XYZ file of C-alpha atoms in Angstrom:
154
model
C 46.918 -90.181 -155.356
C 50.133 -91.328 -153.949
C 50.428 -88.538 -151.400
C 47.300 -88.657 -150.404
C 47.486 -91.959 -149.321
C 50.422 -91.176 -147.712
C 48.850 -87.771 -145.928
C 45.740 -90.272 -145.286
C 47.969 -92.635 -143.168
C 50.000 -90.333 -141.513
C 46.574 -88.110 -140.003
C 45.490 -91.588 -139.063
C 48.872 -92.704 -137.642
C 48.767 -88.473 -135.661
C 44.940 -89.415 -134.526
C 46.080 -92.658 -133.096
C 48.962 -91.111 -130.747
C 47.168 -88.085 -130.417
C 44.215 -90.387 -128.603
C 46.967 -92.769 -126.583
C 48.592 -89.533 -125.214
C 45.391 -87.265 -124.413
C 42.869 -90.097 -123.993
C 44.248 -93.351 -123.229
C 47.454 -92.903 -121.254
C 46.038 -90.453 -118.695
C 42.697 -92.572 -118.109
C 45.458 -95.781 -117.376
C 47.789 -93.831 -115.485
C 44.797 -92.094 -113.129
C 43.153 -95.993 -112.408
C 46.808 -97.464 -111.445
C 46.925 -94.255 -108.785
C 43.079 -95.276 -107.949
C 43.844 -98.501 -107.463
C 47.335 -97.992 -105.091
C 44.824 -95.467 -103.123
C 42.069 -98.157 -102.689
C 44.953 -100.912 -101.700
C 46.270 -98.139 -99.006
C 43.252 -97.570 -97.730
C 42.061 -101.285 -97.383
C 45.325 -100.803 -95.491
C 44.886 -98.238 -93.251
C 40.881 -99.493 -92.312
C 42.608 -102.410 -91.197
C 45.231 -101.208 -89.331
C 42.223 -99.010 -87.489
C 40.297 -102.090 -87.111
C 43.102 -103.678 -85.016
C 43.497 -100.172 -83.090
C 39.981 -100.465 -81.959
C 40.177 -103.592 -81.290
C 43.185 -102.988 -78.983
C 41.533 -99.931 -77.883
C 38.388 -101.576 -76.773
C 40.709 -104.315 -74.711
C 43.352 -101.323 -72.678
C 39.931 -99.446 -72.203
C 38.292 -102.929 -70.728
C 41.456 -104.064 -68.459
C 42.068 -100.105 -67.019
C 38.259 -99.769 -65.967
C 38.174 -101.826 -62.427
C 34.569 -103.442 -61.559
C 32.595 -102.766 -58.771
C 34.248 -105.564 -56.832
C 37.285 -103.491 -56.844
C 35.874 -100.794 -55.284
C 35.618 -102.575 -52.274
C 32.000 -101.983 -51.704
C 32.214 -98.091 -51.789
C 29.734 -96.247 -52.960
C 30.113 -93.369 -55.712
C 29.765 -91.064 -52.923
C 32.447 -92.758 -50.374
C 34.825 -93.228 -53.845
C 34.591 -89.857 -54.979
C 35.381 -88.334 -50.953
C 38.285 -90.967 -50.586
C 39.780 -90.682 -54.102
C 39.977 -86.921 -53.567
C 41.285 -87.155 -50.647
C 43.944 -89.458 -51.858
C 44.886 -87.369 -54.318
C 45.801 -84.623 -52.355
C 42.537 -82.337 -52.547
C 41.425 -83.078 -48.545
C 42.123 -78.698 -48.195
C 40.277 -77.563 -51.015
C 36.934 -80.709 -50.364
C 34.208 -78.780 -49.236
C 31.324 -80.771 -49.776
C 30.187 -84.473 -51.382
C 26.568 -84.819 -51.949
C 24.487 -87.003 -53.568
C 22.512 -85.861 -56.889
C 20.853 -88.578 -57.902
C 21.326 -92.717 -57.919
C 24.316 -93.040 -59.695
C 25.463 -89.093 -59.571
C 27.398 -86.791 -57.272
C 28.409 -83.313 -57.198
C 31.288 -82.447 -55.907
C 32.453 -78.699 -54.107
C 36.163 -77.573 -54.342
C 37.399 -74.192 -52.639
C 40.716 -72.926 -53.188
C 41.447 -76.017 -55.003
C 45.097 -76.642 -57.489
C 43.561 -77.193 -60.976
C 46.250 -79.978 -62.029
C 45.504 -81.979 -58.931
C 42.220 -81.568 -59.494
C 42.476 -82.826 -63.376
C 44.433 -85.380 -62.421
C 42.003 -87.087 -59.862
C 39.018 -86.811 -62.767
C 41.296 -88.674 -65.208
C 42.262 -91.234 -62.397
C 38.287 -91.220 -61.596
C 38.018 -92.139 -65.021
C 40.566 -94.361 -66.234
C 40.172 -96.555 -62.987
C 36.454 -96.961 -62.248
C 34.539 -96.045 -65.027
C 33.341 -92.347 -63.425
C 32.405 -89.895 -66.089
C 32.112 -86.014 -65.321
C 29.096 -84.994 -66.686
C 29.529 -81.472 -65.864
C 32.811 -79.405 -64.515
C 32.622 -75.358 -63.390
C 35.264 -73.625 -62.633
C 36.449 -70.265 -61.772
C 40.691 -69.100 -60.788
C 41.007 -67.388 -57.824
C 43.917 -65.454 -56.447
C 47.024 -67.673 -56.615
C 48.387 -69.396 -59.665
C 46.908 -72.722 -60.933
C 44.221 -72.440 -58.020
C 40.206 -72.653 -58.941
C 37.120 -73.035 -56.973
C 35.675 -75.983 -58.380
C 32.060 -77.832 -58.964
C 32.056 -81.111 -60.232
C 29.167 -83.593 -61.258
C 30.205 -87.692 -61.024
C 28.180 -90.284 -63.038
C 28.514 -93.790 -62.472
C 29.107 -95.693 -65.325
C 28.751 -99.036 -63.702
C 25.398 -100.581 -63.409
């Protein structure tokens, strides 16, 4: 009879230890990892919100207003900035396609200069590229290109 009590007590102790080892400990460990992950993700979210606000501020600072254009229309701005970017020899046509868009055509233009010009228009004046097509021509880095620019400013 005494052996049965010792055996029952040992079985109960073994059941408790097994329950702790296979149920309680893994669940508490997983919970702690989830709490830590949530804390990291909250910190990441706070950083992203700060960075998004900073990006909005920088974008607003980088985009010039209509007044900075010195009264130039999109047509005149596209022509003047393309010439200033060293694309005067390749510039073939600048034509309006709507109230706030123009199509610019280039022949035998440097692709790198063209991309730099487009980036400058976007960054400095808020002009977006709504359509772009380029065909490679004879020569290293040279293209015939057609670009449609759209004015974001009202």
